[in-house]
Amino acid sequence: MIADLHHIDRIKALIAAELRDYDPEVGARTVGWGQPLPAEWHRATLAEFRAALIEPEEIEVKFSGGVSMVCWAVTRSNGDYRVVWVPNAEAFSLVTETRFGPVDIGVHGDAIGCFGSV
């Protein structure tokens, strides 16, 4: 499959903006519905996210209802999860690795937030 440079450039720009704007020191930042997490947690998550980043690559992801869509993987798999860009939703998603391929698990939003939800 020929890579769509428009998608790749957009994905890279979105991630670059997230990395630029992510401030681990902001104490009010929460993940999910829980209590604010300490800056140490945010610094570690940010470092792990940077280490997991890959060049965006097309992958087919399965969604509820049996729908499959071409998405763009942006992190390497840790064996269980990876973060992908869903072009139709204009959002990042956390997918789980299954024997049937990557499956969307309903965690959507910014790339670092999806990554940090694991």
PDB file of C-alpha atoms in Angstrom:
ATOM      1  CA  MET A   1       0.000   0.000   0.000  1.00  0.00           C
ATOM      2  CA  ILE A   2       1.342   3.449  -0.864  1.00  0.00           C
ATOM      3  CA  ALA A   3       1.512   5.640   2.208  1.00  0.00           C
ATOM      4  CA  ASP A   4      -0.667   8.746   2.157  1.00  0.00           C
ATOM      5  CA  LEU A   5       1.805  11.531   2.947  1.00  0.00           C
ATOM      6  CA  HIS A   6      -1.019  13.901   3.851  1.00  0.00           C
ATOM      7  CA  HIS A   7      -2.091  11.599   6.694  1.00  0.00           C
ATOM      8  CA  ILE A   8       1.488  11.012   7.829  1.00  0.00           C
ATOM      9  CA  ASP A   9       2.279  14.731   7.939  1.00  0.00           C
ATOM     10  CA  ARG A  10      -0.952  15.498   9.825  1.00  0.00           C
ATOM     11  CA  ILE A  11      -0.360  12.720  12.365  1.00  0.00           C
ATOM     12  CA  LYS A  12       3.225  13.821  12.968  1.00  0.00           C
ATOM     13  CA  ALA A  13       2.120  17.446  13.418  1.00  0.00           C
ATOM     14  CA  LEU A  14      -0.576  16.457  15.938  1.00  0.00           C
ATOM     15  CA  ILE A  15       1.869  14.356  17.960  1.00  0.00           C
ATOM     16  CA  ALA A  16       4.553  17.053  17.817  1.00  0.00           C
ATOM     17  CA  ALA A  17       2.026  19.587  19.170  1.00  0.00           C
ATOM     18  CA  GLU A  18       1.024  17.213  21.979  1.00  0.00           C
ATOM     19  CA  LEU A  19       4.646  16.643  22.957  1.00  0.00           C
ATOM     20  CA  ARG A  20       5.348  20.381  22.857  1.00  0.00           C
ATOM     21  CA  ASP A  21       2.308  21.276  24.958  1.00  0.00           C
ATOM     22  CA  TYR A  22       2.309  18.401  27.451  1.00  0.00           C
ATOM     23  CA  ASP A  23       3.341  19.772  30.837  1.00  0.00           C
ATOM     24  CA  PRO A  24       3.903  17.056  33.451  1.00  0.00           C
ATOM     25  CA  GLU A  25       4.124  19.704  36.166  1.00  0.00           C
ATOM     26  CA  VAL A  26       0.496  20.797  35.803  1.00  0.00           C
ATOM     27  CA  GLY A  27      -0.923  19.364  39.002  1.00  0.00           C
ATOM     28  CA  ALA A  28      -4.576  19.561  37.980  1.00  0.00           C
ATOM     29  CA  ARG A  29      -4.130  17.244  35.009  1.00  0.00           C
ATOM     30  CA  THR A  30      -6.039  14.013  35.527  1.00  0.00           C
ATOM     31  CA  VAL A  31      -6.276  10.857  33.501  1.00  0.00           C
ATOM     32  CA  GLY A  32      -9.743   9.365  33.280  1.00  0.00           C
ATOM     33  CA  TRP A  33     -12.114  10.110  36.131  1.00  0.00           C
ATOM     34  CA  GLY A  34      -9.629   9.597  38.943  1.00  0.00           C
ATOM     35  CA  GLN A  35      -7.581  11.840  41.148  1.00  0.00           C
ATOM     36  CA  PRO A  36      -4.844  14.036  39.677  1.00  0.00           C
ATOM     37  CA  LEU A  37      -1.703  12.018  39.117  1.00  0.00           C
ATOM     38  CA  PRO A  38       1.721  13.204  40.294  1.00  0.00           C
ATOM     39  CA  ALA A  39       4.183  14.893  37.955  1.00  0.00           C
ATOM     40  CA  GLU A  40       6.479  11.857  38.240  1.00  0.00           C
ATOM     41  CA  TRP A  41       3.773   9.683  36.663  1.00  0.00           C
ATOM     42  CA  HIS A  42       3.334  12.170  33.818  1.00  0.00           C
ATOM     43  CA  ARG A  43       7.099  12.421  33.213  1.00  0.00           C
ATOM     44  CA  ALA A  44       7.422   8.609  33.094  1.00  0.00           C
ATOM     45  CA  THR A  45       4.415   8.260  30.766  1.00  0.00           C
ATOM     46  CA  LEU A  46       5.787  10.948  28.463  1.00  0.00           C
ATOM     47  CA  ALA A  47       9.198   9.214  28.322  1.00  0.00           C
ATOM     48  CA  GLU A  48       7.568   5.832  27.623  1.00  0.00           C
ATOM     49  CA  PHE A  49       5.368   7.377  24.928  1.00  0.00           C
ATOM     50  CA  ARG A  50       8.383   8.932  23.195  1.00  0.00           C
ATOM     51  CA  ALA A  51      10.202   5.584  23.305  1.00  0.00           C
ATOM     52  CA  ALA A  52       7.198   3.744  21.820  1.00  0.00           C
ATOM     53  CA  LEU A  53       6.633   6.170  18.912  1.00  0.00           C
ATOM     54  CA  ILE A  54       7.064   4.793  15.408  1.00  0.00           C
ATOM     55  CA  GLU A  55       6.802   6.225  11.937  1.00  0.00           C
ATOM     56  CA  PRO A  56       3.043   6.157  11.194  1.00  0.00           C
ATOM     57  CA  GLU A  57       2.115   2.972   9.338  1.00  0.00           C
ATOM     58  CA  GLU A  58      -1.182   1.805   7.919  1.00  0.00           C
ATOM     59  CA  ILE A  59      -2.929  -1.034   9.724  1.00  0.00           C
ATOM     60  CA  GLU A  60      -6.422  -2.455   9.558  1.00  0.00           C
ATOM     61  CA  VAL A  61      -8.371  -2.091  12.818  1.00  0.00           C
ATOM     62  CA  LYS A  62     -11.601  -3.835  13.734  1.00  0.00           C
ATOM     63  CA  PHE A  63     -14.364  -1.800  15.378  1.00  0.00           C
ATOM     64  CA  SER A  64     -17.645  -2.789  17.029  1.00  0.00           C
ATOM     65  CA  GLY A  65     -20.265  -4.082  14.658  1.00  0.00           C
ATOM     66  CA  GLY A  66     -17.674  -5.942  12.605  1.00  0.00           C
ATOM     67  CA  VAL A  67     -16.484  -2.812  10.804  1.00  0.00           C
ATOM     68  CA  SER A  68     -12.838  -2.720   9.708  1.00  0.00           C
ATOM     69  CA  MET A  69     -11.034   0.501   8.828  1.00  0.00           C
ATOM     70  CA  VAL A  70      -7.573   1.469   7.724  1.00  0.00           C
ATOM     71  CA  CYS A  71      -5.922   3.418  10.536  1.00  0.00           C
ATOM     72  CA  TRP A  72      -2.371   4.528  11.266  1.00  0.00           C
ATOM     73  CA  ALA A  73      -0.317   2.913  14.037  1.00  0.00           C
ATOM     74  CA  VAL A  74       1.772   5.547  15.847  1.00  0.00           C
ATOM     75  CA  THR A  75       3.269   3.440  18.657  1.00  0.00           C
ATOM     76  CA  ARG A  76       4.792  -0.009  18.575  1.00  0.00           C
ATOM     77  CA  SER A  77       2.787  -2.742  20.206  1.00  0.00           C
ATOM     78  CA  ASN A  78       3.725  -3.674  23.750  1.00  0.00           C
ATOM     79  CA  GLY A  79       2.235  -7.099  23.026  1.00  0.00           C
ATOM     80  CA  ASP A  80      -1.196  -6.093  24.272  1.00  0.00           C
ATOM     81  CA  TYR A  81      -1.888  -2.505  23.131  1.00  0.00           C
ATOM     82  CA  ARG A  82      -0.886   0.202  20.682  1.00  0.00           C
ATOM     83  CA  VAL A  83      -2.092   3.692  19.762  1.00  0.00           C
ATOM     84  CA  VAL A  84      -3.516   4.373  16.317  1.00  0.00           C
ATOM     85  CA  TRP A  85      -4.863   7.407  14.454  1.00  0.00           C
ATOM     86  CA  VAL A  86      -8.420   6.913  13.176  1.00  0.00           C
ATOM     87  CA  PRO A  87      -8.787   9.234  10.172  1.00  0.00           C
ATOM     88  CA  ASN A  88     -12.594   9.025   9.998  1.00  0.00           C
ATOM     89  CA  ALA A  89     -12.902  10.084  13.651  1.00  0.00           C
ATOM     90  CA  GLU A  90     -10.015  12.586  13.597  1.00  0.00           C
ATOM     91  CA  ALA A  91      -8.845  11.077  16.897  1.00  0.00           C
ATOM     92  CA  PHE A  92      -6.340   8.682  18.353  1.00  0.00           C
ATOM     93  CA  SER A  93      -7.487   5.344  19.709  1.00  0.00           C
ATOM     94  CA  LEU A  94      -6.105   2.621  21.932  1.00  0.00           C
ATOM     95  CA  VAL A  95      -6.399  -0.797  20.322  1.00  0.00           C
ATOM     96  CA  THR A  96      -5.755  -4.218  21.769  1.00  0.00           C
ATOM     97  CA  GLU A  97      -3.773  -6.833  19.906  1.00  0.00           C
ATOM     98  CA  THR A  98      -5.769 -10.013  19.275  1.00  0.00           C
ATOM     99  CA  ARG A  99      -5.247 -13.101  17.172  1.00  0.00           C
ATOM    100  CA  PHE A 100      -7.667 -11.470  14.712  1.00  0.00           C
ATOM    101  CA  GLY A 101      -5.612  -8.281  14.529  1.00  0.00           C
ATOM    102  CA  PRO A 102      -5.913  -4.904  16.278  1.00  0.00           C
ATOM    103  CA  VAL A 103      -9.333  -4.201  17.835  1.00  0.00           C
ATOM    104  CA  ASP A 104     -10.591  -0.789  18.976  1.00  0.00           C
ATOM    105  CA  ILE A 105     -11.502  -0.814  22.687  1.00  0.00           C
ATOM    106  CA  GLY A 106     -13.277   2.542  22.859  1.00  0.00           C
ATOM    107  CA  VAL A 107     -10.476   4.652  24.362  1.00  0.00           C
ATOM    108  CA  HIS A 108     -10.270   7.745  22.137  1.00  0.00           C
ATOM    109  CA  GLY A 109      -8.734  11.205  22.353  1.00  0.00           C
ATOM    110  CA  ASP A 110      -5.210  12.567  22.235  1.00  0.00           C
ATOM    111  CA  ALA A 111      -2.293  10.195  21.606  1.00  0.00           C
ATOM    112  CA  ILE A 112      -0.569  10.624  24.979  1.00  0.00           C
ATOM    113  CA  GLY A 113      -3.859  10.252  26.850  1.00  0.00           C
ATOM    114  CA  CYS A 114      -4.692   7.029  25.019  1.00  0.00           C
ATOM    115  CA  PHE A 115      -1.188   5.719  25.642  1.00  0.00           C
ATOM    116  CA  GLY A 116      -1.309   6.673  29.332  1.00  0.00           C
ATOM    117  CA  SER A 117      -4.595   4.895  29.885  1.00  0.00           C
ATOM    118  CA  VAL A 118      -2.932   1.483  29.815  1.00  0.00           C
TER     119      VAL A 118
END
